[in-house]
mmCIF file of N, CA and C and ligand atoms in Angstrom:
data_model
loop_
_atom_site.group_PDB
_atom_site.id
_atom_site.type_symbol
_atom_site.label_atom_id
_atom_site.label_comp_id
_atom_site.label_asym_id
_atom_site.label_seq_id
_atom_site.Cartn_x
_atom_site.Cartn_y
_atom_site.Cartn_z
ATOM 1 N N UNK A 1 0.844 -1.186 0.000
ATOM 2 C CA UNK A 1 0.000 0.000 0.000
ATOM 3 C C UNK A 1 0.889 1.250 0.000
ATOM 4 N N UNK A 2 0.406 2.253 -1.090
ATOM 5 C CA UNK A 2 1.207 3.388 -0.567
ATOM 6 C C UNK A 2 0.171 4.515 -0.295
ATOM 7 N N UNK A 3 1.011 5.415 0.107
ATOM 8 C CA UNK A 3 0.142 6.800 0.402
ATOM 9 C C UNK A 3 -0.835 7.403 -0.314
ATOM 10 N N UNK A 4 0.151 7.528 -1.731
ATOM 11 C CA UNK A 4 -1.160 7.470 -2.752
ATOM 12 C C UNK A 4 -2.306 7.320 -2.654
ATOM 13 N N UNK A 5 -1.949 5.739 -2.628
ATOM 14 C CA UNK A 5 -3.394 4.625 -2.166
ATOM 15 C C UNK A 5 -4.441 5.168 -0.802
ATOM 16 N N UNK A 6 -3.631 5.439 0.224
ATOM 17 C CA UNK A 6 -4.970 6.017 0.815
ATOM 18 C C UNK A 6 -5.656 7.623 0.446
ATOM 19 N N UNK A 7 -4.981 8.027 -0.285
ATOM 20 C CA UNK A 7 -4.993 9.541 -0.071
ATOM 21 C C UNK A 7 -6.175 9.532 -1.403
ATOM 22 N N UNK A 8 -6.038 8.779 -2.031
ATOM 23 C CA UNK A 8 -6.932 8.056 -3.053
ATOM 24 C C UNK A 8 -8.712 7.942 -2.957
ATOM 25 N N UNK A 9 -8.480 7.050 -2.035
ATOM 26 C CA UNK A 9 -9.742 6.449 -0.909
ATOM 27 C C UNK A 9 -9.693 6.827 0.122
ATOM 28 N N UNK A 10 -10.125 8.097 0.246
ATOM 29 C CA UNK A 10 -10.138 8.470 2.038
ATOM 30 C C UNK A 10 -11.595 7.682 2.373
ATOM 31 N N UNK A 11 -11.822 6.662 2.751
ATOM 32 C CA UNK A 11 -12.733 6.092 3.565
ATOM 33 C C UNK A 11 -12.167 6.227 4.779
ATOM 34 N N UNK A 12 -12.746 6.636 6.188
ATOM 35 C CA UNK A 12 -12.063 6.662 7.500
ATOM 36 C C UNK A 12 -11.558 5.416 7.759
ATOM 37 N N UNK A 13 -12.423 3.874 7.565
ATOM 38 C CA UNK A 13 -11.574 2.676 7.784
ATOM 39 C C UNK A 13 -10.352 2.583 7.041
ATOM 40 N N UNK A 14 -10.293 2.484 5.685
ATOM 41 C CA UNK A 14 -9.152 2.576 5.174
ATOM 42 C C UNK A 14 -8.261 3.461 5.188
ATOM 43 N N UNK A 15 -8.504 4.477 5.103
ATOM 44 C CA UNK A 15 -7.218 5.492 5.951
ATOM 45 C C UNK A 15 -6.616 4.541 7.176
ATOM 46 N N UNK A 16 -7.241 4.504 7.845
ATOM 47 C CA UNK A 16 -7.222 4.448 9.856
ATOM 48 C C UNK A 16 -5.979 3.320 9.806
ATOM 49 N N UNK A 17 -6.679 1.994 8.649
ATOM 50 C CA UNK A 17 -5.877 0.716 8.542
ATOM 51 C C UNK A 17 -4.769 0.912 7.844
ATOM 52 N N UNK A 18 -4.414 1.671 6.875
ATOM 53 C CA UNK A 18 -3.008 1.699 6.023
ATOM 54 C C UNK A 18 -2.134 2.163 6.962
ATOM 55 N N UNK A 19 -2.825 3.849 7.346
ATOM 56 C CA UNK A 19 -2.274 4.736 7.806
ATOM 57 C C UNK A 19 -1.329 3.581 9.450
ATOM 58 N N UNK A 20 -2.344 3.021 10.300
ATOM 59 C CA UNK A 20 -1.489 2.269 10.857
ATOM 60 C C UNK A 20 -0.135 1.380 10.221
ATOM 61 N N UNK A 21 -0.532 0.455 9.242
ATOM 62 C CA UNK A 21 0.489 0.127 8.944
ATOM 63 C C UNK A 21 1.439 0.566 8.288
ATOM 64 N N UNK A 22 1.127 1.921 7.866
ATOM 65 C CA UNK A 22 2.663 2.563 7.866
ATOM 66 C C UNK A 22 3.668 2.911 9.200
ATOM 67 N N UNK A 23 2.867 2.423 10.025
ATOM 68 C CA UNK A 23 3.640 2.896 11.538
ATOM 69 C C UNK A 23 4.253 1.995 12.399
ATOM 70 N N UNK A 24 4.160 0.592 11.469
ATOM 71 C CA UNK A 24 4.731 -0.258 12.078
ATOM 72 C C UNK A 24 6.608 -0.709 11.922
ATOM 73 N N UNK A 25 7.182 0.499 11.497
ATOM 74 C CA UNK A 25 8.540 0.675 11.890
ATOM 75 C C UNK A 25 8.492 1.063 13.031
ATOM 76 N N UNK A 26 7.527 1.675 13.845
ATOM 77 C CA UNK A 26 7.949 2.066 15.041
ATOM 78 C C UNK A 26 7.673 0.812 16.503
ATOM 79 N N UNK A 27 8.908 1.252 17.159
ATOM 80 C CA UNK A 27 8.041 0.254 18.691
ATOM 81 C C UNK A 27 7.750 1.151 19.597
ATOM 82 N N UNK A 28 6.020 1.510 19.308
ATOM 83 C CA UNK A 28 5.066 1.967 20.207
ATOM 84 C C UNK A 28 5.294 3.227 19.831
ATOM 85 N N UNK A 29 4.602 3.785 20.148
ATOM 86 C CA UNK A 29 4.020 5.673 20.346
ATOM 87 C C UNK A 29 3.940 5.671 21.275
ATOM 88 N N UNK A 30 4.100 6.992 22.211
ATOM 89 C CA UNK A 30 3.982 7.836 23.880
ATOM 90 C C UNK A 30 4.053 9.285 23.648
ATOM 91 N N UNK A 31 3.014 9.231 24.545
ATOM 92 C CA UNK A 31 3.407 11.162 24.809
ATOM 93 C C UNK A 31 4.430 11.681 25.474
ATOM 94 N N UNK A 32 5.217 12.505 25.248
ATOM 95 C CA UNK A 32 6.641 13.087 25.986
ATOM 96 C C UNK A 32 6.425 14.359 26.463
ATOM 97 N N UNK A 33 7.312 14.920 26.976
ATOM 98 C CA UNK A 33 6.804 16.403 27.290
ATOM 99 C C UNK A 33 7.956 17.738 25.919
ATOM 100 N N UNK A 34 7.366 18.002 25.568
ATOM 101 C CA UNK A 34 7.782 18.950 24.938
ATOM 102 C C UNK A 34 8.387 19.988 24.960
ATOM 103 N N UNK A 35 9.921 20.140 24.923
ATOM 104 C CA UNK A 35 10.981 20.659 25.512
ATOM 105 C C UNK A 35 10.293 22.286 24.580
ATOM 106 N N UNK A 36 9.958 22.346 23.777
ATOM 107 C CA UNK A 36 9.478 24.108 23.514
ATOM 108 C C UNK A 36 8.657 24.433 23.942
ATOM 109 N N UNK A 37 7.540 23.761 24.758
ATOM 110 C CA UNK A 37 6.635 24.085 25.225
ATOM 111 C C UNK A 37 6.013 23.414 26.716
ATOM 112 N N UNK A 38 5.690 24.604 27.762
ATOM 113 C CA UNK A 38 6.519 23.910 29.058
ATOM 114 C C UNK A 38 4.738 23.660 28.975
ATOM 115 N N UNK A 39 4.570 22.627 30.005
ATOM 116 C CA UNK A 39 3.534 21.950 30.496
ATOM 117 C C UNK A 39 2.060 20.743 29.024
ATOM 118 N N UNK A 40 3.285 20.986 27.890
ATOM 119 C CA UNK A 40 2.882 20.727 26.743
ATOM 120 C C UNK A 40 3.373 19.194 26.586
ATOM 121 N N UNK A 41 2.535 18.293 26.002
ATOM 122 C CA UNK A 41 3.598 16.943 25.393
ATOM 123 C C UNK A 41 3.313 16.893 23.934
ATOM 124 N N UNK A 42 4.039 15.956 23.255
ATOM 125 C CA UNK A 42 4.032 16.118 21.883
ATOM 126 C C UNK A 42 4.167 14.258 21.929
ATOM 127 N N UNK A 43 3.741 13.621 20.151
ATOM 128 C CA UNK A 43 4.230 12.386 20.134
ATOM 129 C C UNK A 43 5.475 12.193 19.781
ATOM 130 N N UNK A 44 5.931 10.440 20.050
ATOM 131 C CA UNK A 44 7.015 10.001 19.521
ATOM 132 C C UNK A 44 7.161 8.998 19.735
ATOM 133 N N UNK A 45 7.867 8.435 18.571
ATOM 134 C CA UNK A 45 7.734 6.861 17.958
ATOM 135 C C UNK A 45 9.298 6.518 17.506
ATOM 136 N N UNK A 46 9.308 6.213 18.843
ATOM 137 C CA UNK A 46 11.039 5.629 18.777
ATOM 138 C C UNK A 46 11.137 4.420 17.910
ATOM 139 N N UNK A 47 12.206 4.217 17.010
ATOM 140 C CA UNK A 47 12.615 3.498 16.027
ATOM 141 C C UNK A 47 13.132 2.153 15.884
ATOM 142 N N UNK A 48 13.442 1.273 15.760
ATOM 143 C CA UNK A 48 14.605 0.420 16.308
ATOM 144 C C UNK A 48 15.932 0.551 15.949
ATOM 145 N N UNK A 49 17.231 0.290 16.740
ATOM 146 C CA UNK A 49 18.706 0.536 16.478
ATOM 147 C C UNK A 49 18.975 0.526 15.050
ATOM 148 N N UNK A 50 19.436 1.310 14.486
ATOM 149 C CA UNK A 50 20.103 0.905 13.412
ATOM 150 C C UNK A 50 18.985 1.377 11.924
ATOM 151 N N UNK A 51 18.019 1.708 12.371
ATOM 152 C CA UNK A 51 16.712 2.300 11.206
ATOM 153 C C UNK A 51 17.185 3.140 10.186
ATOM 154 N N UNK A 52 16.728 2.946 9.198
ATOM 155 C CA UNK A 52 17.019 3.881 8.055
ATOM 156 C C UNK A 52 16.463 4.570 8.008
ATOM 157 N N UNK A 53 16.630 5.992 7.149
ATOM 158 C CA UNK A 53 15.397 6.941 6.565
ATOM 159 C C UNK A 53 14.395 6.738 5.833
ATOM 160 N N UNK A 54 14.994 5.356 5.496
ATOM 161 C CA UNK A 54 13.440 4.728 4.570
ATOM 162 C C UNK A 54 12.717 3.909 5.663
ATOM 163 N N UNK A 55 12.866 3.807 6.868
ATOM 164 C CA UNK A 55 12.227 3.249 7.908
ATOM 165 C C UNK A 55 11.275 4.340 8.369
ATOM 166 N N UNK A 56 11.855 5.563 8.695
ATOM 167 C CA UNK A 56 11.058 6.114 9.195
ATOM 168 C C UNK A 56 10.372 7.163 7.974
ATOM 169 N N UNK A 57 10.239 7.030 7.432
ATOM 170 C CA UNK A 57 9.573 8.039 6.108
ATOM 171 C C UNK A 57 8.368 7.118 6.284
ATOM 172 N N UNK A 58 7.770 6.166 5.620
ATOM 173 C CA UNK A 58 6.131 5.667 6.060
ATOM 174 C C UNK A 58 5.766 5.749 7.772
ATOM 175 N N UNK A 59 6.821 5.796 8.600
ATOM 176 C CA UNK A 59 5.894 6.192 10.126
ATOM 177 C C UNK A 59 5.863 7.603 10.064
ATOM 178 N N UNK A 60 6.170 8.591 9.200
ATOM 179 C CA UNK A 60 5.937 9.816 9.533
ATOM 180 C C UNK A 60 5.430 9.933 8.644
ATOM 181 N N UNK A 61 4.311 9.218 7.814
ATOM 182 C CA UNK A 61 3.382 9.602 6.597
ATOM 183 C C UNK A 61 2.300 9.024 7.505
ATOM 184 N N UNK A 62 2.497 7.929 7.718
ATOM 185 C CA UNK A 62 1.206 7.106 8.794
ATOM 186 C C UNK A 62 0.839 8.285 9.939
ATOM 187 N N UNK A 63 1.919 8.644 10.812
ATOM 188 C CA UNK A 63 1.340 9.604 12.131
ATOM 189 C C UNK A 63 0.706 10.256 11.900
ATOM 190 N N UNK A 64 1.362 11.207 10.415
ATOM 191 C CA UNK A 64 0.965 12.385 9.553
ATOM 192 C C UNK A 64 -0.619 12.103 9.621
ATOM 193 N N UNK A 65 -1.241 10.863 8.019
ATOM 194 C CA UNK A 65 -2.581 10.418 8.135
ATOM 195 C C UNK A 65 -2.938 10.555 9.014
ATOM 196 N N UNK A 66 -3.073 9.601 10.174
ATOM 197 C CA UNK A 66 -3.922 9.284 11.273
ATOM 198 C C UNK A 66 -3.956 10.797 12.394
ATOM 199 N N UNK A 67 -3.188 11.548 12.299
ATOM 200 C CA UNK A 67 -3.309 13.067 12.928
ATOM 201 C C UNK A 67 -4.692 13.846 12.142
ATOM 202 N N UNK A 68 -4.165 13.707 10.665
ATOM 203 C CA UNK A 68 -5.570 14.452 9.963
ATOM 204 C C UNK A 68 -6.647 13.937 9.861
ATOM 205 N N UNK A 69 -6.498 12.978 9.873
ATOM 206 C CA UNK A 69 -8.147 11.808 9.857
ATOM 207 C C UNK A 69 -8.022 12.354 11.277
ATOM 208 N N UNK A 70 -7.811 11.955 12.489
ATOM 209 C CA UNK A 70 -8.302 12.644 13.640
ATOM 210 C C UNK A 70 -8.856 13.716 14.067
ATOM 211 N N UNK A 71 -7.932 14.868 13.627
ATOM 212 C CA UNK A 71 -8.462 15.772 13.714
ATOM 213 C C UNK A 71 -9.201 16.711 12.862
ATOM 214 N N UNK A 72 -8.954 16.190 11.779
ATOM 215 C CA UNK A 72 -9.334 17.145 10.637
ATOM 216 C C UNK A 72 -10.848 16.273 10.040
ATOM 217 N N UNK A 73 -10.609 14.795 9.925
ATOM 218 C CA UNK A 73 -11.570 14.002 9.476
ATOM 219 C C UNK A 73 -11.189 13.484 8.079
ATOM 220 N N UNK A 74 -11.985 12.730 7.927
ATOM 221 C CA UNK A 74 -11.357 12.219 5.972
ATOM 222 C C UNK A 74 -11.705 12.831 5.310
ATOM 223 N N UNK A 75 -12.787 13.513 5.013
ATOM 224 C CA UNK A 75 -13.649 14.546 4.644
ATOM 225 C C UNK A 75 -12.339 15.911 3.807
ATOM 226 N N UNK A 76 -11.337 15.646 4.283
ATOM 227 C CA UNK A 76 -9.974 16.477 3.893
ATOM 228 C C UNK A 76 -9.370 15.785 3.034
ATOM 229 N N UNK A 77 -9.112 14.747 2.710
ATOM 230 C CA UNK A 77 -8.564 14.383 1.681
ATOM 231 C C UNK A 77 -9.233 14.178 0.378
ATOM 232 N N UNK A 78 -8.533 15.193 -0.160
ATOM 233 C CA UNK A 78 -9.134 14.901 -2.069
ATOM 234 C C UNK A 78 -8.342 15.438 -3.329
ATOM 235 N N UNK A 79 -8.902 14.825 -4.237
ATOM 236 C CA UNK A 79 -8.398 15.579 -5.618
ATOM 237 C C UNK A 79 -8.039 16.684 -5.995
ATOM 238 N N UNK A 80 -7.317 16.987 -6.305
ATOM 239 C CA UNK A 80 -7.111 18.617 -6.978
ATOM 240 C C UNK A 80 -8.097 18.941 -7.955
ATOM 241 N N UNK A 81 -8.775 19.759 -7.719
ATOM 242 C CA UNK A 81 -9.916 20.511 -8.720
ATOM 243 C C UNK A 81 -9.358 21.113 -10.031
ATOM 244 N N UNK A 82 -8.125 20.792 -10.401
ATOM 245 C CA UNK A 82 -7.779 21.514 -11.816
ATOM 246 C C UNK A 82 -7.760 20.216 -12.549
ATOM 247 N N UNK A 83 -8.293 20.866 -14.469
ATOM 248 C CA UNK A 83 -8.794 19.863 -14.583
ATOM 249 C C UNK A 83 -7.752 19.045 -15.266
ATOM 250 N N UNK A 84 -6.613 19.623 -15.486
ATOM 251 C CA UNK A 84 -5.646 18.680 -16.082
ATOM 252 C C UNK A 84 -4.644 18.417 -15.236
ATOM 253 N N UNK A 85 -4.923 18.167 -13.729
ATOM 254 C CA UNK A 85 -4.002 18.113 -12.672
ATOM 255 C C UNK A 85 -4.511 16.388 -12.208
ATOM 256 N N UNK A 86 -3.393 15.575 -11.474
ATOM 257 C CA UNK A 86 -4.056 14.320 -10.981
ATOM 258 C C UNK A 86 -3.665 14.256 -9.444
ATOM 259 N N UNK A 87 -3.277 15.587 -9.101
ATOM 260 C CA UNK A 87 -2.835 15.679 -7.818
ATOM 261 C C UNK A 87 -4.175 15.510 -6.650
ATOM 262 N N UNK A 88 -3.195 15.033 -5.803
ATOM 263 C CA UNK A 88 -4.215 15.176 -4.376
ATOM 264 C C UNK A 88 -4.203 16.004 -3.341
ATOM 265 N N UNK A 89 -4.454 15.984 -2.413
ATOM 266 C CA UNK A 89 -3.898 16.475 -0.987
ATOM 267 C C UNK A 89 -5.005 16.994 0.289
ATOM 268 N N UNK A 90 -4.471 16.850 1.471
ATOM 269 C CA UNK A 90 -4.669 16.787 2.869
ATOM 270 C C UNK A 90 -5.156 18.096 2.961
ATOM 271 N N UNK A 91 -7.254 18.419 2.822
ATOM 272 C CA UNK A 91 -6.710 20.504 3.454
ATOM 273 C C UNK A 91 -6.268 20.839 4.637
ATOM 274 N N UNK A 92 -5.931 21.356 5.179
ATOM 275 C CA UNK A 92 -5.357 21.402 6.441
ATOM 276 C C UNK A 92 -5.591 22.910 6.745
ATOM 277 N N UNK A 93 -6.478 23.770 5.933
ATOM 278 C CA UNK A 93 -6.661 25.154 6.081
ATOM 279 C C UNK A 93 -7.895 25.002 6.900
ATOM 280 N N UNK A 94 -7.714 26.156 7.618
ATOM 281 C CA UNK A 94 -8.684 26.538 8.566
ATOM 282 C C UNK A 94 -10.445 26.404 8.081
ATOM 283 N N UNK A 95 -10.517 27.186 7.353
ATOM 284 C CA UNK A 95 -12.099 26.701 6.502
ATOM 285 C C UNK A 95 -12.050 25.825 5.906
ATOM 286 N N UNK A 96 -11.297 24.530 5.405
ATOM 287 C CA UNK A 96 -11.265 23.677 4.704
ATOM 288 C C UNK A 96 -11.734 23.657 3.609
ATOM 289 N N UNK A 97 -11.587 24.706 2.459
ATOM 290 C CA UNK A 97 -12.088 25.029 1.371
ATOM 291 C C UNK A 97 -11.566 25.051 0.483
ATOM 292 N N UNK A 98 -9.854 24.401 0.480
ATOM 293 C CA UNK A 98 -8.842 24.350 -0.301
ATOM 294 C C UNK A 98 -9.493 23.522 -1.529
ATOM 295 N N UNK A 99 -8.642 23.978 -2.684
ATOM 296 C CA UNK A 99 -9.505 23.587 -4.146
ATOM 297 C C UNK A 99 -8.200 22.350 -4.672
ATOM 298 N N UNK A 100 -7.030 23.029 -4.865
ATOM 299 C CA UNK A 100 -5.906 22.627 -5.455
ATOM 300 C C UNK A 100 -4.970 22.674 -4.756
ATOM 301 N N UNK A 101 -3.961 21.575 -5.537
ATOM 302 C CA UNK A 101 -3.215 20.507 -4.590
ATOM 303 C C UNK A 101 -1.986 21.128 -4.121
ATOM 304 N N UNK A 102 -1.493 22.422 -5.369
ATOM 305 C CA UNK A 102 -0.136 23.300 -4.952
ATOM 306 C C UNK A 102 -0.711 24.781 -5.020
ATOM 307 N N UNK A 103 -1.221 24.738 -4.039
ATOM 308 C CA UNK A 103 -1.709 26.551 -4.248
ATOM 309 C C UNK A 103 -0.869 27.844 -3.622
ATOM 310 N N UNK A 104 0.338 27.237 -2.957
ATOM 311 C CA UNK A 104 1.256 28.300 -2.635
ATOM 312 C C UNK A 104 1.869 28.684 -3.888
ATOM 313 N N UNK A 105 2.428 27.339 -4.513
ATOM 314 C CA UNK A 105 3.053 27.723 -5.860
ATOM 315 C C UNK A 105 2.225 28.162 -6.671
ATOM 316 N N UNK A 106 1.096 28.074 -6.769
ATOM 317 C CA UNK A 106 -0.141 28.546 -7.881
ATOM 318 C C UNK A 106 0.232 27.683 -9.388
ATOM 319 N N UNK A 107 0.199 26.936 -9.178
ATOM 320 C CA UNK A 107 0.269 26.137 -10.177
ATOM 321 C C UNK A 107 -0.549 25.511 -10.802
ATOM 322 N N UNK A 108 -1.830 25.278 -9.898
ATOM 323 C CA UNK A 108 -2.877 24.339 -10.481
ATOM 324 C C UNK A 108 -4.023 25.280 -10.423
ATOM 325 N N UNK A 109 -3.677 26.134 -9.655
ATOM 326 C CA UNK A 109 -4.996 27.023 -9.386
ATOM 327 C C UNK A 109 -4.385 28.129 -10.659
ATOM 328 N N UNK A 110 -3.863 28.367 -11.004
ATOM 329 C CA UNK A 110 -3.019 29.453 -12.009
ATOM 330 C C UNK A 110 -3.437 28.563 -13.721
ATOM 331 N N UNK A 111 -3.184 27.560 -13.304
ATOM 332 C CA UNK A 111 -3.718 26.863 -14.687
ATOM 333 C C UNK A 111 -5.127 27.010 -15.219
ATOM 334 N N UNK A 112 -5.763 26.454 -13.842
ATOM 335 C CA UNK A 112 -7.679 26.374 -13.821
ATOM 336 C C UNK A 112 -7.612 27.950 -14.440
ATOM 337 N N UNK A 113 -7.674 29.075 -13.458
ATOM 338 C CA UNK A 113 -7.872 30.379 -13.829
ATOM 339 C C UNK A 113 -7.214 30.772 -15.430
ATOM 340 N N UNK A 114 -5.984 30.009 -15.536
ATOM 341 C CA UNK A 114 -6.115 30.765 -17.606
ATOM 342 C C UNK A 114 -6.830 29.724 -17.969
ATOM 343 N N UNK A 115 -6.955 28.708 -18.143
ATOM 344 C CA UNK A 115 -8.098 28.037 -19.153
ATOM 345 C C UNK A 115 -9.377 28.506 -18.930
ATOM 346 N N UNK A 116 -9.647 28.933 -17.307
ATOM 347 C CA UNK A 116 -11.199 29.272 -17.413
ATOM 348 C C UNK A 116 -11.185 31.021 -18.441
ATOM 349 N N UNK A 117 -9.875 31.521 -17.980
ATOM 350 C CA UNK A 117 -10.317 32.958 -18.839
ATOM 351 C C UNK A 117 -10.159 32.952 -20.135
ATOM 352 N N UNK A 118 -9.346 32.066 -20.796
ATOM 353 C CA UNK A 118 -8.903 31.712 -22.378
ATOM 354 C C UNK A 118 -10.515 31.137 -22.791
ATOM 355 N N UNK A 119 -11.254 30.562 -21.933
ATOM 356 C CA UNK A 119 -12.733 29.483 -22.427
ATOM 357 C C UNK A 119 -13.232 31.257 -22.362
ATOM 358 N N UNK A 120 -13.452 31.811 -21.445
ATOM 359 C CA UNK A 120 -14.295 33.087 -20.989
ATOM 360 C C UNK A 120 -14.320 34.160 -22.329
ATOM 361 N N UNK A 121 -12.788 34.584 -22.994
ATOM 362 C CA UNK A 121 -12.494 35.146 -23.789
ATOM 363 C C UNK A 121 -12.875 34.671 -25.173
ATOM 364 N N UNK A 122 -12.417 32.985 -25.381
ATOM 365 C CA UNK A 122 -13.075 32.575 -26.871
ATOM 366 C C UNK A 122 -14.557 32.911 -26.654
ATOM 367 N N UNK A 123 -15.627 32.532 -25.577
ATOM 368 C CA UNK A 123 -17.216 32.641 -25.936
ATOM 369 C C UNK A 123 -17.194 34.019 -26.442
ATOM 370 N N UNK A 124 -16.334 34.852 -25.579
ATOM 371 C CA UNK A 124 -16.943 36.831 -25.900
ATOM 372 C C UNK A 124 -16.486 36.899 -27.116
ATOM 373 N N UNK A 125 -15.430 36.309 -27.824
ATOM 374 C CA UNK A 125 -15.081 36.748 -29.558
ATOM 375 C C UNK A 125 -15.837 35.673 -30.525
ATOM 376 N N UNK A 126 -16.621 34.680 -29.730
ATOM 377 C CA UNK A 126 -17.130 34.446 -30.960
ATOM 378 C C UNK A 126 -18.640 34.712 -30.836
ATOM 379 N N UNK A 127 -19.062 35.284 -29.722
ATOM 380 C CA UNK A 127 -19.931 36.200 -29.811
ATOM 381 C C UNK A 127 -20.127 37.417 -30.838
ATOM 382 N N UNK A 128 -18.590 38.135 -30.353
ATOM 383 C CA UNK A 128 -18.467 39.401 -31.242
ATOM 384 C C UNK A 128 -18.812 38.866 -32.741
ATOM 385 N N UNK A 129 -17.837 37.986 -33.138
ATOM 386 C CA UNK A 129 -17.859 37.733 -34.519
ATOM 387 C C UNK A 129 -19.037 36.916 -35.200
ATOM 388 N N UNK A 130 -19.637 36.582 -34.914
ATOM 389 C CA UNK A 130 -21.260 36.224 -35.148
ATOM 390 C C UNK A 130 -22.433 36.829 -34.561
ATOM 391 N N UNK A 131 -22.546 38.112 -34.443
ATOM 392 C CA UNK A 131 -23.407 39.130 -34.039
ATOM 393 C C UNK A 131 -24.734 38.064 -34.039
ATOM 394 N N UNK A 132 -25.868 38.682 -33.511
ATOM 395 C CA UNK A 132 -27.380 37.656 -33.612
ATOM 396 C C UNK A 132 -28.399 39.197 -33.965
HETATM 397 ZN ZN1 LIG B 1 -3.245 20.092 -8.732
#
C-alpha cells in the first residue's frame, strides 16, 4: 500500500488501517513532554537501532494520516480541482475550502484560472464575430 493509495480512498476505515500500517517501523508511540513548550507533550515513535530513513519516512506519513483523519476528518482528503491536474492532498486550512493541490506555488490554481479565462475570452469573440 502506498500513500497514494490512501490519499486516493479516504474512507475513515481505510485510511485508519493503512495509515497504521505505515507505523509499524515504530516500537510503540507515547506522549513526551515537549521541551518548547513547558507543560505541553508532543508524540514520539522511537525506532529500532540501526533504522534507516526509509524506515522512518512511512511512520511519519502514517502519524501524519492518522493526525488528519483525527483531527481534521477524511472529509480532507481529495483531488485537486484543476482539470488537467491528478494531484491530491490533505486541506489542512482553517475553513477547509482548499480547491488545489499546490496553491502556494499557484500552479494548479493558475492553470484552472487561464483556461477558465482563455474558455471566458473565446465565448466573448465568438460572440463578437457572429453578431445575432
Ligand atoms: Zn493540482
Amino acid at each position: 500500500m502506498t500513500v497514494r493509495d490512501l490519499i486516493d480512498h479516504p474512507d475513515r476505515d481505510h485510511l485508519i488501517a493503512g495509515a497504521t500500517a505505515l507505523t509499524s517501523p515504530a516500537q510503540g508511540t507515547t506522549l513526551i513532554p515537549d521541551p518548547g513548550r513547558e507543560n505541553r507533550t508532543r508524540w514520539a515513535a522511537p525506532l529500532r537501532d540501526g533504522a534507516t530513513v526509509a524506515d522512518a519516512l512511512p511512520l511519519i506519513c502514517g502519524m501524519g494520516i492518522l493526525g488528519a483523519v483525527h483531527t481534521l476528518g477524511e472529509q480532507r482528503f481529495r483531488p485537486c480541482t484543476a482539470p488537467t491536474c491528478r494531484g491530491v492532498f490533505i486541506d489542512t486550512t482553517r475553513p477547509g475550502s482548499r480547491r488545489y493541490c499546490m496553491p502556494g506555488l499557484c500552479v494548479c490554481g493558475n492553470r484552472a484560472n487561464v483556461a477558465n479565462h482563455r474558455a471566458r475570452h473565446a465565448a466573448t469573440r465568438g460572440r463578437g464575430a457572429n453578431p445575432q
